[in-house]
């Protein structure tokens, strides 16, 4: 199955026979499905839900705080990416590793981080 990914590189004329609208639809479907499948999207939708409708493990304020923090980092990366400093987004993403290891345990309980990660 993964070998099919190399096929358009070896034979680019194959892609020319596929209509552009079909390719755009496929890419859009893949992008939307990829976003919906993430835990961040699920927690974002739970942010909008009333607290009494949440599963018990998501009722804590740490879930809401963690999700808001992730959305803030996502917005920061997005803003920097569209600015002239767009090349620094990779530096921010790499700096999230030490932030997760050293700073997040100070902000959240270890049990909460195990559930939220």
Protein backbone atom coordinates (compact mmCIF):
# COMPACT_ATOMS: atom_id res chain seq x y z
CA UNK A 1 0.00 0.00 0.00
CA UNK A 2 2.81 2.42 0.86
CA UNK A 3 4.49 1.60 -2.43
CA UNK A 4 1.61 3.36 -4.16
CA UNK A 5 2.86 6.64 -2.67
CA UNK A 6 6.02 6.37 -4.77
CA UNK A 7 4.07 5.59 -7.94
CA UNK A 8 3.29 9.25 -8.85
CA UNK A 9 6.97 10.14 -8.43
CA UNK A 10 8.02 7.44 -10.86
CA UNK A 11 5.13 7.99 -13.27
CA UNK A 12 3.86 11.59 -12.97
CA UNK A 13 1.65 11.24 -16.02
CA UNK A 14 -0.68 9.04 -13.92
CA UNK A 15 -1.68 12.07 -11.83
CA UNK A 16 -2.42 14.09 -14.97
CA UNK A 17 -5.23 11.69 -15.86
CA UNK A 18 -7.02 12.29 -12.53
CA UNK A 19 -9.28 15.38 -12.52
CA UNK A 20 -8.03 18.24 -10.35
CA UNK A 21 -11.38 18.48 -8.54
CA UNK A 22 -11.08 14.82 -7.52
CA UNK A 23 -7.57 15.36 -6.19
CA UNK A 24 -8.64 18.48 -4.27
CA UNK A 25 -11.61 16.61 -2.80
CA UNK A 26 -9.39 13.73 -1.73
CA UNK A 27 -6.89 16.06 -0.09
CA UNK A 28 -9.65 18.02 1.65
CA UNK A 29 -11.27 14.82 2.93
CA UNK A 30 -7.92 13.57 4.24
CA UNK A 31 -7.26 16.86 6.00
CA UNK A 32 -10.67 17.05 7.66
CA UNK A 33 -10.54 13.42 8.75
CA UNK A 34 -7.05 13.96 10.15
CA UNK A 35 -8.22 16.92 12.22
CA UNK A 36 -11.37 15.23 13.52
CA UNK A 37 -9.41 12.14 14.59
CA UNK A 38 -7.14 14.08 16.97
CA UNK A 39 -7.61 14.28 20.73
CA UNK A 40 -7.25 18.06 20.55
CA UNK A 41 -10.34 18.34 18.33
CA UNK A 42 -12.34 16.07 20.63
CA UNK A 43 -11.33 18.08 23.70
CA UNK A 44 -12.09 21.33 21.84
CA UNK A 45 -15.62 20.15 21.15
CA UNK A 46 -15.93 19.11 24.82
CA UNK A 47 -14.95 22.66 25.80
CA UNK A 48 -18.18 23.81 24.21
CA UNK A 49 -20.30 21.15 25.92
CA UNK A 50 -22.01 21.68 29.29
CA UNK A 51 -20.06 20.17 32.20
CA UNK A 52 -22.82 17.71 33.13
CA UNK A 53 -22.63 16.14 29.62
CA UNK A 54 -18.89 15.44 29.87
CA UNK A 55 -17.45 12.01 30.65
CA UNK A 56 -16.24 11.80 34.25
CA UNK A 57 -12.55 11.77 33.29
CA UNK A 58 -12.97 15.09 31.40
CA UNK A 59 -14.89 17.03 34.06
CA UNK A 60 -11.81 18.47 35.73
CA UNK A 61 -10.66 22.00 35.09
CA UNK A 62 -7.24 20.62 34.15
CA UNK A 63 -8.73 19.24 30.91
CA UNK A 64 -10.06 22.66 30.00
CA UNK A 65 -6.79 24.37 30.97
CA UNK A 66 -4.67 21.88 29.03
CA UNK A 67 -6.87 22.22 25.94
CA UNK A 68 -6.78 26.02 26.12
CA UNK A 69 -2.99 25.87 26.45
CA UNK A 70 -2.76 23.64 23.38
CA UNK A 71 -5.05 25.95 21.41
CA UNK A 72 -2.91 28.92 22.45
CA UNK A 73 0.25 27.17 21.23
CA UNK A 74 -1.50 26.21 17.98
CA UNK A 75 -2.64 29.81 17.44
CA UNK A 76 0.88 31.08 18.20
CA UNK A 77 2.42 28.70 15.68
CA UNK A 78 -0.19 29.67 13.09
CA UNK A 79 0.40 33.41 13.59
CA UNK A 80 4.17 33.03 13.41
CA UNK A 81 3.88 30.80 10.36
CA UNK A 82 2.04 33.47 8.34
CA UNK A 83 4.38 36.23 9.51
CA UNK A 84 7.82 37.00 8.07
CA UNK A 85 9.26 34.88 10.92
CA UNK A 86 7.63 31.72 9.56
CA UNK A 87 10.86 29.73 9.65
CA UNK A 88 10.86 29.90 13.45
CA UNK A 89 7.78 27.66 13.73
CA UNK A 90 9.98 24.57 13.68
CA UNK A 91 12.01 26.03 16.55
CA UNK A 92 8.83 26.55 18.57
CA UNK A 93 7.69 23.01 17.88
CA UNK A 94 11.05 21.60 19.00
CA UNK A 95 10.94 23.74 22.15
CA UNK A 96 7.64 22.10 23.10
CA UNK A 97 9.50 18.92 24.09
CA UNK A 98 11.40 20.47 27.02
CA UNK A 99 8.27 22.49 27.86
CA UNK A 100 6.31 19.23 28.18
CA UNK A 101 9.04 17.53 30.21
CA UNK A 102 9.85 20.35 32.63
CA UNK A 103 7.07 22.95 32.72
CA UNK A 104 3.84 20.98 32.36
CA UNK A 105 4.45 18.78 35.44
CA UNK A 106 4.60 22.01 37.45
CA UNK A 107 1.23 23.12 36.06
CA UNK A 108 -0.69 19.82 36.04
CA UNK A 109 -0.78 16.65 38.13
CA UNK A 110 0.99 13.59 36.74
CA UNK A 111 -2.27 11.63 36.72
CA UNK A 112 -3.94 14.36 34.65
CA UNK A 113 -1.05 14.45 32.19
CA UNK A 114 -1.30 10.70 31.67
CA UNK A 115 -4.96 11.07 30.73
CA UNK A 116 -4.47 14.19 28.63
CA UNK A 117 -1.43 13.05 26.63
